[in-house]
């Protein structure tokens, strides 16, 4: 037997890419590839890319440039581009970067083993189809023991919302929900391997409407069914769109203890004028009322969001409205971005806000968010939370895990990875909390 071939994967972008990278590694694993953390050792390097902002997309090309000497030293090295840049640019990538051997989009990566074989035979391939067949039906069963107690599980993919700034509907395609039974089977398999927390993924995960035995299921129903899986202790989901936040899902937050009290619900802007121009199809007021409803069901809900500053046409007054909305919601966590014009999106046709104005707004907004995040974290001191231990800490006898609210918590304990304990928070450092075990 020859040495196993080695695969190095670098993942950019969102959690769905993290999930996809695992599945691609599994698909190539069935063909004899083992993963390595060292690019220099690899027989194949796969970049699983993100197209969401210009910077993310350009990073891929600079990383490819850095692979050039490696390929020169090792001509048999195969280089593949997967993910959303692959989908958006396809063939163009081969023209711009002749060192690339294969280009595969997010909906066709089940064909990766065949493409790898072609690459080994010296053939270049590009596959950016949205195939008839479902990739999930053509991927191997999830193999081997997963050592981590948390896992992602894609339940829905793609987006039909076409926000004016966003490439995702083009790179991921139309909204598709995976059938209920397939998700339950994958979830049970992961739990058998030691997973105790699942994060259900979708570009618009709360628009989930997968086929069950008795018709379409909502995300709320799926969550309630997953909550019955023994050994699965925590359920999260991301990312949600405000317009798909159904009453049954809100109710589930009040009733299902395994559903964690942390919700990422991007709004992008607090100005109705800008929301309209973004084609978000809701107002700031509707978003605020929605959050009231969610907090009525689950008073301790920690809110998280995404914001874009400097969208074309954004005035100081529009920006102030965003700041007001942030103050009104009081986020536990939020991500913010300077608007980036993306090829093929409607907003890219419009005149941009001057870069220095957008930069200044981003700084102002991030200062407010940082203040809220810090306050939310410091507000945990003295409270009791549950912590799922994920790995040993840096100090001896210490474990690190995540609270229900996704804060990192350091605890001195002999409990193993995968254990969940009640913990009293005793102090707050800049990026984590420290706590003491109350009861296992
Ligand atoms: N499906 C999710 C998230 C998609 S992308 C949603 O509906 O919110 C993640 C975040 O990237 C978005 O929420 C948005 O804040 C940001 N983003 C998307 N396109 C962008 C662009 N062109 N420029 C800057 N930020 C962008
Ligand atoms: Fe992009 Fe909007 Fe779809 Fe989110 S809802 S993926 S921001 S188009
Ligand atoms: Fe990026 Fe594609 Fe995710 S563009 S954010 S990797 S869906």
Short mmCIF file of C-alpha atoms and ligand atoms in Angstrom, two decimals:
data_model
loop_
_atom_site.label_atom_id
_atom_site.label_comp_id
_atom_site.label_asym_id
_atom_site.label_seq_id
_atom_site.Cartn_x
_atom_site.Cartn_y
_atom_site.Cartn_z
CA UNK A 1 0.00 0.00 0.00
CA UNK A 2 1.18 3.47 -0.78
CA UNK A 3 1.22 6.31 1.73
CA UNK A 4 -2.20 7.91 2.20
CA UNK A 5 -2.60 11.15 0.30
CA UNK A 6 -2.73 14.25 2.46
CA UNK A 7 -5.35 16.96 2.28
CA UNK A 8 -5.01 20.48 3.65
CA UNK A 9 -8.18 22.57 3.82
CA UNK A 10 -8.39 26.27 4.61
CA UNK A 11 -11.84 27.59 5.41
CA UNK A 12 -12.97 31.19 4.94
CA UNK A 13 -16.33 32.80 5.66
CA UNK A 14 -19.33 31.52 7.55
CA UNK A 15 -20.18 28.47 9.65
CA UNK A 16 -21.72 26.75 6.67
CA UNK A 17 -18.31 26.73 5.06
CA UNK A 18 -16.94 25.10 8.21
CA UNK A 19 -19.58 22.40 7.88
CA UNK A 20 -18.92 22.04 4.14
CA UNK A 21 -15.17 21.71 4.72
CA UNK A 22 -15.82 18.80 7.07
CA UNK A 23 -18.07 17.14 4.53
CA UNK A 24 -15.52 17.66 1.73
CA UNK A 25 -12.81 16.14 3.93
CA UNK A 26 -15.12 13.16 4.53
CA UNK A 27 -15.87 12.80 0.81
CA UNK A 28 -12.16 12.81 -0.04
CA UNK A 29 -11.48 10.66 3.03
CA UNK A 30 -13.50 7.90 1.37
CA UNK A 31 -10.99 8.17 -1.51
CA UNK A 32 -7.99 7.69 0.76
CA UNK A 33 -7.15 11.27 1.69
CA UNK A 34 -6.27 12.06 5.30
CA UNK A 35 -6.32 15.64 6.52
CA UNK A 36 -3.20 17.48 7.64
CA UNK A 37 -2.75 20.79 9.45
CA UNK A 38 0.47 21.45 7.51
CA UNK A 39 0.06 22.83 3.98
CA UNK A 40 3.67 21.88 3.11
CA UNK A 41 2.87 18.18 3.63
CA UNK A 42 -0.24 18.19 1.49
CA UNK A 43 -0.88 16.39 -1.80
CA UNK A 44 -3.98 18.50 -2.20
CA UNK A 45 -4.72 21.99 -0.91
CA UNK A 46 -8.36 23.02 -0.91
CA UNK A 47 -9.39 26.62 -0.25
CA UNK A 48 -13.05 26.80 0.79
CA UNK A 49 -13.74 30.41 -0.02
CA UNK A 50 -16.08 33.30 0.82
CA UNK A 51 -17.35 35.97 -1.56
CA UNK A 52 -19.37 38.09 0.86
CA UNK A 53 -17.08 41.16 0.87
CA UNK A 54 -14.32 42.20 -1.50
CA UNK A 55 -11.63 41.71 1.13
CA UNK A 56 -12.67 38.10 1.77
CA UNK A 57 -12.61 37.30 -1.95
CA UNK A 58 -9.27 38.99 -2.58
CA UNK A 59 -7.69 37.12 0.34
CA UNK A 60 -8.12 33.93 -1.66
CA UNK A 61 -5.96 35.28 -4.47
CA UNK A 62 -3.21 36.46 -2.15
CA UNK A 63 -3.24 33.04 -0.43
CA UNK A 64 -3.04 31.36 -3.83
CA UNK A 65 -0.04 33.52 -4.67
CA UNK A 66 1.63 32.20 -1.53
CA UNK A 67 1.02 28.62 -2.66
CA UNK A 68 2.98 29.18 -5.87
CA UNK A 69 6.45 28.31 -4.46
CA UNK A 70 4.94 25.20 -2.85
CA UNK A 71 3.55 24.03 -6.17
CA UNK A 72 6.85 24.79 -7.91
CA UNK A 73 8.73 22.68 -5.36
CA UNK A 74 6.12 19.92 -5.60
CA UNK A 75 4.60 19.81 -9.09
CA UNK A 76 2.25 16.94 -8.11
CA UNK A 77 0.49 19.15 -5.58
CA UNK A 78 -3.15 19.67 -6.56
CA UNK A 79 -4.88 22.92 -5.72
CA UNK A 80 -8.66 23.21 -5.52
CA UNK A 81 -10.95 26.20 -5.01
CA UNK A 82 -14.30 25.47 -3.38
CA UNK A 83 -17.03 27.64 -1.88
CA UNK A 84 -18.59 30.93 -2.86
CA UNK A 85 -15.68 32.47 -4.82
CA UNK A 86 -15.57 29.25 -6.84
CA UNK A 87 -19.28 29.62 -7.55
CA UNK A 88 -19.08 33.31 -8.39
CA UNK A 89 -15.98 33.23 -10.58
CA UNK A 90 -15.84 29.65 -11.92
CA UNK A 91 -13.70 29.35 -15.03
CA UNK A 92 -12.21 32.83 -14.47
CA UNK A 93 -10.19 31.46 -11.56
CA UNK A 94 -8.31 29.08 -13.86
CA UNK A 95 -7.53 31.97 -16.21
CA UNK A 96 -6.30 34.24 -13.45
CA UNK A 97 -4.52 31.50 -11.51
CA UNK A 98 -3.17 28.70 -13.75
CA UNK A 99 -1.81 26.85 -10.72
CA UNK A 100 -5.40 25.91 -9.78
CA UNK A 101 -6.45 22.36 -10.75
CA UNK A 102 -10.12 22.30 -9.83
CA UNK A 103 -12.95 24.70 -9.07
CA UNK A 104 -16.05 23.38 -7.30
CA UNK A 105 -19.13 25.30 -6.14
CA UNK A 106 -21.01 24.79 -2.86
CA UNK A 107 -23.79 22.72 -4.45
CA UNK A 108 -21.59 20.28 -6.34
CA UNK A 109 -18.88 19.27 -3.91
CA UNK A 110 -20.16 15.69 -3.72
CA UNK A 111 -18.47 15.42 -7.13
CA UNK A 112 -15.13 16.35 -5.60
CA UNK A 113 -13.77 12.76 -5.47
CA UNK A 114 -14.19 12.44 -9.24
CA UNK A 115 -12.65 15.85 -9.75
CA UNK A 116 -9.70 14.91 -7.54
CA UNK A 117 -9.15 11.81 -9.67
CA UNK A 118 -9.22 13.93 -12.82
CA UNK A 119 -6.70 16.30 -11.23
CA UNK A 120 -4.42 13.39 -10.40
CA UNK A 121 -4.60 12.42 -14.08
CA UNK A 122 -3.56 15.94 -15.03
CA UNK A 123 -7.00 17.23 -16.03
CA UNK A 124 -8.46 20.54 -14.88
CA UNK A 125 -12.17 20.63 -14.02
CA UNK A 126 -14.72 23.31 -13.12
CA UNK A 127 -18.09 22.39 -11.64
CA UNK A 128 -20.39 25.23 -10.61
CA UNK A 129 -23.67 23.45 -11.37
CA UNK A 130 -26.74 23.58 -9.21
CA UNK A 131 -27.35 19.89 -9.88
CA UNK A 132 -30.70 18.11 -9.88
CA UNK A 133 -29.42 15.54 -7.42
CA UNK A 134 -28.99 16.54 -3.78
CA UNK A 135 -25.34 16.61 -2.73
CA UNK A 136 -26.31 15.37 0.74
CA UNK A 137 -27.63 12.13 -0.82
CA UNK A 138 -24.23 11.53 -2.42
CA UNK A 139 -21.92 12.18 0.50
CA UNK A 140 -20.54 9.33 2.60
CA UNK A 141 -22.00 8.67 6.06
CA UNK A 142 -20.26 10.81 8.63
CA UNK A 143 -17.30 8.64 9.67
CA UNK A 144 -15.06 8.26 12.71
CA UNK A 145 -15.42 9.57 16.20
CA UNK A 146 -15.92 13.28 16.46
CA UNK A 147 -13.89 14.39 19.45
CA UNK A 148 -15.70 17.68 19.84
CA UNK A 149 -18.92 17.97 21.85
CA UNK A 150 -20.38 20.62 19.54
CA UNK A 151 -21.21 20.30 15.86
CA UNK A 152 -22.81 22.15 12.99
CA UNK A 153 -25.58 20.57 10.97
CA UNK A 154 -26.84 22.18 7.76
CA UNK A 155 -30.64 21.93 7.55
CA UNK A 156 -31.35 24.61 4.96
CA UNK A 157 -29.25 26.21 2.30
CA UNK A 158 -29.54 29.09 -0.14
CA UNK A 159 -31.53 32.28 -0.07
CA UNK A 160 -34.47 33.76 -1.99
CA UNK A 161 -34.37 37.14 -0.25
CA UNK A 162 -32.03 39.02 -2.60
CA UNK A 163 -31.04 41.83 -0.25
CA UNK A 164 -29.65 44.52 -2.55
CA UNK A 165 -26.06 44.21 -1.26
CA UNK A 166 -25.69 40.44 -0.98
CA UNK A 167 -24.08 37.75 -3.16
CA UNK A 168 -25.40 34.76 -1.24
CA UNK A 169 -28.51 34.13 -3.38
CA UNK A 170 -26.15 33.89 -6.38
CA UNK A 171 -23.42 31.80 -4.76
CA UNK A 172 -25.59 29.41 -2.75
CA UNK A 173 -28.63 29.36 -5.01
CA UNK A 174 -32.32 29.13 -4.14
CA UNK A 175 -33.60 28.14 -0.71
CA UNK A 176 -33.63 24.39 -0.19
CA UNK A 177 -34.55 22.57 3.02
CA UNK A 178 -33.23 19.09 3.76
CA UNK A 179 -35.83 16.43 4.58
CA UNK A 180 -36.59 15.92 8.28
CA UNK A 181 -35.57 12.25 8.42
CA UNK A 182 -32.13 12.91 6.94
CA UNK A 183 -31.48 15.60 9.51
CA UNK A 184 -32.65 13.41 12.39
CA UNK A 185 -30.44 10.56 11.20
CA UNK A 186 -27.41 12.81 10.91
CA UNK A 187 -28.15 14.35 14.32
CA UNK A 188 -28.51 10.95 16.03
CA UNK A 189 -25.26 9.80 14.43
CA UNK A 190 -23.44 12.88 15.71
CA UNK A 191 -24.86 12.42 19.22
CA UNK A 192 -23.72 8.78 19.23
CA UNK A 193 -20.21 10.10 18.54
CA UNK A 194 -20.36 12.35 21.59
CA UNK A 195 -21.89 15.56 20.27
CA UNK A 196 -24.01 17.29 22.92
CA UNK A 197 -24.73 20.60 21.24
CA UNK A 198 -25.95 21.07 17.69
CA UNK A 199 -26.07 24.34 15.79
CA UNK A 200 -28.52 24.03 12.92
CA UNK A 201 -27.28 25.99 9.94
CA UNK A 202 -28.98 27.74 7.07
CA UNK A 203 -28.56 31.01 5.22
CA UNK A 204 -32.13 31.61 6.31
CA UNK A 205 -32.47 28.80 8.78
CA UNK A 206 -35.79 29.94 10.21
CA UNK A 207 -37.33 29.73 6.74
CA UNK A 208 -36.79 25.97 7.05
CA UNK A 209 -39.70 24.00 5.59
CA UNK A 210 -38.37 20.48 5.14
CA UNK A 211 -40.38 17.46 4.10
CA UNK A 212 -41.52 15.26 6.99
CA UNK A 213 -43.68 12.12 6.87
CA UNK A 214 -46.82 14.26 7.20
CA UNK A 215 -45.92 17.27 5.07
CA UNK A 216 -43.65 20.25 5.55
CA UNK A 217 -42.16 20.92 8.96
CA UNK A 218 -41.18 24.28 10.37
CA UNK A 219 -37.89 24.89 12.15
CA UNK A 220 -39.80 25.01 15.45
CA UNK A 221 -41.13 21.51 14.91
CA UNK A 222 -37.71 20.24 13.88
CA UNK A 223 -36.16 21.76 17.01
CA UNK A 224 -38.80 20.14 19.23
CA UNK A 225 -38.18 16.76 17.62
CA UNK A 226 -34.40 17.11 17.98
CA UNK A 227 -34.90 18.03 21.63
CA UNK A 228 -36.24 14.48 22.15
CA UNK A 229 -32.94 12.92 21.06
CA UNK A 230 -31.36 11.51 24.24
CA UNK A 231 -27.87 12.81 24.84
CA UNK A 232 -28.41 15.96 22.81
CA UNK A 233 -28.49 18.69 25.43
CA UNK A 234 -28.31 21.96 23.54
CA UNK A 235 -29.75 23.27 20.30
CA UNK A 236 -28.89 26.51 18.53
CA UNK A 237 -29.65 27.74 15.02
CA UNK A 238 -28.25 30.41 12.73
CA UNK A 239 -28.74 32.63 10.69
CA UNK A 240 -32.29 33.86 10.94
CA UNK A 241 -34.17 36.52 9.02
CA UNK A 242 -36.59 38.72 10.98
CA UNK A 243 -39.39 38.09 8.47
CA UNK A 244 -39.23 34.32 9.02
CA UNK A 245 -39.34 34.44 12.81
CA UNK A 246 -42.60 32.49 13.22
CA UNK A 247 -44.77 32.46 16.35
CA UNK A 248 -44.17 28.72 16.84
CA UNK A 249 -40.40 29.29 16.89
CA UNK A 250 -40.75 32.13 19.38
CA UNK A 251 -42.97 29.91 21.53
CA UNK A 252 -40.39 27.11 21.38
CA UNK A 253 -37.87 29.48 22.95
CA UNK A 254 -40.17 29.82 25.93
CA UNK A 255 -40.97 26.14 26.24
CA UNK A 256 -38.01 24.05 25.12
CA UNK A 257 -35.18 24.14 27.67
CA UNK A 258 -32.69 22.59 25.24
CA UNK A 259 -33.12 25.57 22.89
CA UNK A 260 -30.43 28.02 23.99
CA UNK A 261 -31.29 31.64 24.89
CA UNK A 262 -29.08 33.23 22.25
CA UNK A 263 -30.43 34.46 18.93
CA UNK A 264 -28.53 35.91 15.99
CA UNK A 265 -31.05 38.08 14.17
CA UNK A 266 -29.38 40.47 11.71
CA UNK A 267 -31.13 43.74 10.92
CA UNK A 268 -28.32 45.58 9.02
CA UNK A 269 -29.69 49.10 9.60
CA UNK A 270 -32.04 51.02 11.85
CA UNK A 271 -33.18 53.42 9.12
CA UNK A 272 -36.40 52.58 7.29
CA UNK A 273 -35.16 54.41 4.21
CA UNK A 274 -32.01 52.29 4.09
CA UNK A 275 -33.85 49.08 5.00
CA UNK A 276 -36.09 49.75 2.02
CA UNK A 277 -33.14 50.42 -0.28
CA UNK A 278 -31.56 47.20 1.00
CA UNK A 279 -34.79 45.31 0.16
CA UNK A 280 -34.94 43.90 3.69
CA UNK A 281 -38.76 44.08 3.56
CA UNK A 282 -39.33 45.15 7.15
CA UNK A 283 -39.05 48.37 9.16
CA UNK A 284 -36.96 49.14 12.23
CA UNK A 285 -40.15 49.31 14.29
CA UNK A 286 -41.21 45.82 13.16
CA UNK A 287 -37.81 44.48 14.17
CA UNK A 288 -38.04 46.09 17.60
CA UNK A 289 -41.58 44.74 18.15
CA UNK A 290 -40.33 41.29 17.14
CA UNK A 291 -37.58 41.43 19.73
CA UNK A 292 -40.11 42.45 22.38
CA UNK A 293 -42.15 39.39 21.50
CA UNK A 294 -39.10 37.14 21.67
CA UNK A 295 -38.10 38.55 25.04
CA UNK A 296 -41.65 38.12 26.30
CA UNK A 297 -41.29 34.40 25.52
CA UNK A 298 -37.72 34.16 26.83
CA UNK A 299 -36.81 37.14 29.03
CA UNK A 300 -33.10 36.28 29.29
CA UNK A 301 -32.64 36.01 25.50
CA UNK A 302 -29.25 37.31 24.44
CA UNK A 303 -29.55 39.07 21.11
CA UNK A 304 -26.92 39.15 18.41
CA UNK A 305 -26.97 41.01 15.12
CA UNK A 306 -25.20 42.11 11.94
CA UNK A 307 -24.86 45.70 10.74
CA UNK A 308 -23.70 47.28 7.51
CA UNK A 309 -22.55 50.92 7.56
CA UNK A 310 -22.01 53.07 4.51
CA UNK A 311 -24.68 51.48 2.35
CA UNK A 312 -25.15 53.70 -0.77
CA UNK A 313 -27.22 56.76 0.14
CA UNK A 314 -26.77 56.38 3.93
CA UNK A 315 -26.92 59.85 5.54
CA UNK A 316 -25.90 60.91 9.04
CA UNK A 317 -29.57 60.75 10.04
CA UNK A 318 -29.82 57.16 8.73
CA UNK A 319 -26.74 56.23 10.68
CA UNK A 320 -28.13 57.86 13.84
CA UNK A 321 -31.26 55.73 13.42
CA UNK A 322 -29.02 52.62 13.40
CA UNK A 323 -27.32 53.79 16.59
CA UNK A 324 -30.77 54.35 18.16
CA UNK A 325 -31.86 50.86 17.23
CA UNK A 326 -28.72 49.36 18.75
CA UNK A 327 -29.39 51.27 21.98
CA UNK A 328 -32.99 50.08 22.00
CA UNK A 329 -32.12 46.40 21.50
CA UNK A 330 -29.02 46.23 23.70
CA UNK A 331 -27.08 43.45 21.99
CA UNK A 332 -25.04 40.81 23.76
CA UNK A 333 -22.98 40.45 20.60
CA UNK A 334 -22.96 42.03 17.15
CA UNK A 335 -20.93 41.98 13.96
CA UNK A 336 -20.53 45.09 11.84
CA UNK A 337 -19.15 45.64 8.40
CA UNK A 338 -18.35 48.47 6.07
CA UNK A 339 -20.47 48.11 2.96
CA UNK A 340 -18.60 46.40 0.15
CA UNK A 341 -19.95 46.70 -3.40
CA UNK A 342 -20.31 43.20 -4.85
CA UNK A 343 -20.38 42.40 -8.56
CA UNK A 344 -23.82 41.55 -9.88
CA UNK A 345 -25.80 42.96 -6.94
CA UNK A 346 -28.26 45.84 -7.46
CA UNK A 347 -26.63 48.08 -4.81
CA UNK A 348 -23.29 47.94 -6.65
CA UNK A 349 -24.79 50.23 -9.31
CA UNK A 350 -25.26 53.03 -6.80
CA UNK A 351 -22.85 55.79 -5.79
CA UNK A 352 -20.90 54.81 -2.68
CA UNK A 353 -20.64 56.71 0.59
CA UNK A 354 -17.11 58.25 0.85
CA UNK A 355 -14.75 55.76 2.47
CA UNK A 356 -13.68 58.09 5.29
CA UNK A 357 -17.32 58.69 6.25
CA UNK A 358 -18.04 54.95 6.28
CA UNK A 359 -14.87 54.28 8.30
CA UNK A 360 -15.82 56.86 10.91
CA UNK A 361 -19.34 55.43 11.21
CA UNK A 362 -17.99 51.92 11.59
CA UNK A 363 -15.76 53.05 14.45
CA UNK A 364 -18.60 54.85 16.20
CA UNK A 365 -20.91 51.88 15.84
CA UNK A 366 -18.29 49.38 16.97
CA UNK A 367 -17.57 51.43 20.08
CA UNK A 368 -21.23 51.21 21.08
CA UNK A 369 -21.39 47.49 20.33
CA UNK A 370 -18.21 46.84 22.32
CA UNK A 371 -19.71 48.71 25.26
CA UNK A 372 -22.88 46.60 25.10
CA UNK A 373 -20.97 43.34 24.72
CA UNK A 374 -18.80 44.18 27.69
CA UNK A 375 -21.79 45.12 29.81
CA UNK A 376 -23.59 41.90 28.85
CA UNK A 377 -20.57 39.83 29.78
CA UNK A 378 -19.90 41.67 33.04
CA UNK A 379 -23.58 41.35 33.89
CA UNK A 380 -23.02 37.59 34.10
CA UNK A 381 -20.86 37.93 37.22
CA UNK A 382 -22.75 36.48 40.18
CA UNK A 383 -25.15 34.56 37.94
CA UNK A 384 -25.48 30.83 37.52
CA UNK A 385 -25.18 29.46 33.99
CA UNK A 386 -24.73 26.06 32.40
CA UNK A 387 -21.37 25.41 30.76
CA UNK A 388 -20.55 22.75 28.17
CA UNK A 389 -16.84 21.99 28.42
CA UNK A 390 -15.09 21.98 25.04
CA UNK A 391 -11.37 21.74 25.81
CA UNK A 392 -8.76 21.97 28.57
CA UNK A 393 -7.77 25.51 29.52
CA UNK A 394 -4.26 26.91 29.48
CA UNK A 395 -3.81 26.45 33.22
CA UNK A 396 -3.52 23.01 34.81
CA UNK A 397 -6.83 21.59 36.02
CA UNK A 398 -8.79 24.16 34.06
CA UNK A 399 -11.47 23.58 31.43
CA UNK A 400 -12.97 26.01 28.95
CA UNK A 401 -16.51 25.84 27.74
CA UNK A 402 -19.42 27.92 26.54
CA UNK A 403 -22.32 29.18 28.59
CA UNK A 404 -25.92 29.05 27.37
CA UNK A 405 -25.28 32.61 26.15
CA UNK A 406 -22.15 31.59 24.21
CA UNK A 407 -19.70 33.30 26.53
CA UNK A 408 -16.39 31.47 26.98
CA UNK A 409 -16.07 30.34 30.60
CA UNK A 410 -12.94 29.09 32.41
CA UNK A 411 -13.55 26.70 35.30
CA UNK A 412 -11.26 24.72 37.58
CA UNK A 413 -12.68 21.22 37.42
CA UNK A 414 -11.88 17.55 36.89
CA UNK A 415 -14.91 17.18 34.61
CA UNK A 416 -14.13 15.95 31.08
CA UNK A 417 -14.70 17.50 27.66
CA UNK A 418 -18.39 17.10 26.84
CA UNK A 419 -19.61 17.46 30.42
CA UNK A 420 -22.21 20.09 31.21
CA UNK A 421 -22.21 21.68 34.65
CA UNK A 422 -23.94 24.44 36.55
CA UNK A 423 -21.40 27.17 37.09
CA UNK A 424 -21.47 30.37 39.14
CA UNK A 425 -19.68 33.19 37.33
CA UNK A 426 -17.17 34.89 39.62
CA UNK A 427 -15.30 37.29 37.35
CA UNK A 428 -15.09 38.74 33.87
CA UNK A 429 -11.92 39.21 31.79
CA UNK A 430 -11.89 41.01 28.41
CA UNK A 431 -12.78 37.93 26.34
CA UNK A 432 -13.98 35.35 28.82
CA UNK A 433 -15.58 34.67 32.17
CA UNK A 434 -14.32 32.65 35.10
CA UNK A 435 -16.63 30.48 37.17
CA UNK A 436 -16.96 27.83 39.87
CA UNK A 437 -18.83 24.57 39.71
CA UNK A 438 -22.18 24.63 41.50
CA UNK A 439 -23.36 21.11 40.64
CA UNK A 440 -22.60 18.66 37.83
N1 LIG B 1 -28.19 35.22 5.83
C1 LIG B 1 -27.74 36.11 6.77
C2 LIG B 1 -26.29 36.52 6.66
C3 LIG B 1 -25.62 36.63 5.34
S1 LIG B 1 -24.01 37.27 5.21
C4 LIG B 1 -28.67 37.30 6.86
O1 LIG B 1 -29.67 37.37 6.22
O2 LIG B 1 -28.42 38.21 7.60
C5 LIG B 1 -23.50 37.79 6.80
C6 LIG B 1 -23.47 39.26 6.97
O3 LIG B 1 -22.53 39.85 6.09
C7 LIG B 1 -24.76 39.96 6.66
O4 LIG B 1 -25.68 39.87 7.69
C8 LIG B 1 -24.29 41.37 6.41
O5 LIG B 1 -24.25 42.12 7.60
C9 LIG B 1 -22.88 41.19 5.88
N2 LIG B 1 -22.81 41.48 4.45
C10 LIG B 1 -23.42 40.82 3.44
N3 LIG B 1 -23.15 41.41 2.25
C11 LIG B 1 -22.34 42.47 2.52
C12 LIG B 1 -21.73 43.48 1.72
N4 LIG B 1 -21.90 43.53 0.40
N5 LIG B 1 -20.96 44.41 2.35
C13 LIG B 1 -20.79 44.38 3.69
N6 LIG B 1 -21.35 43.46 4.48
C14 LIG B 1 -22.12 42.51 3.92
FE1 LIG B 2 -27.91 37.79 1.95
FE2 LIG B 2 -30.20 38.94 2.61
FE3 LIG B 2 -30.16 36.37 1.93
FE4 LIG B 2 -29.08 37.15 4.24
S1 LIG B 2 -31.26 37.30 3.66
S2 LIG B 2 -28.18 35.73 2.75
S3 LIG B 2 -28.24 39.14 3.72
S4 LIG B 2 -29.71 38.08 0.59
FE1 LIG B 3 -19.25 33.75 2.52
FE2 LIG B 3 -20.63 32.10 1.05
FE3 LIG B 3 -20.84 32.00 3.67
S1 LIG B 3 -20.21 34.20 0.57
S2 LIG B 3 -20.52 34.11 4.25
S3 LIG B 3 -19.05 31.55 2.50
S4 LIG B 3 -22.47 31.69 2.20
#
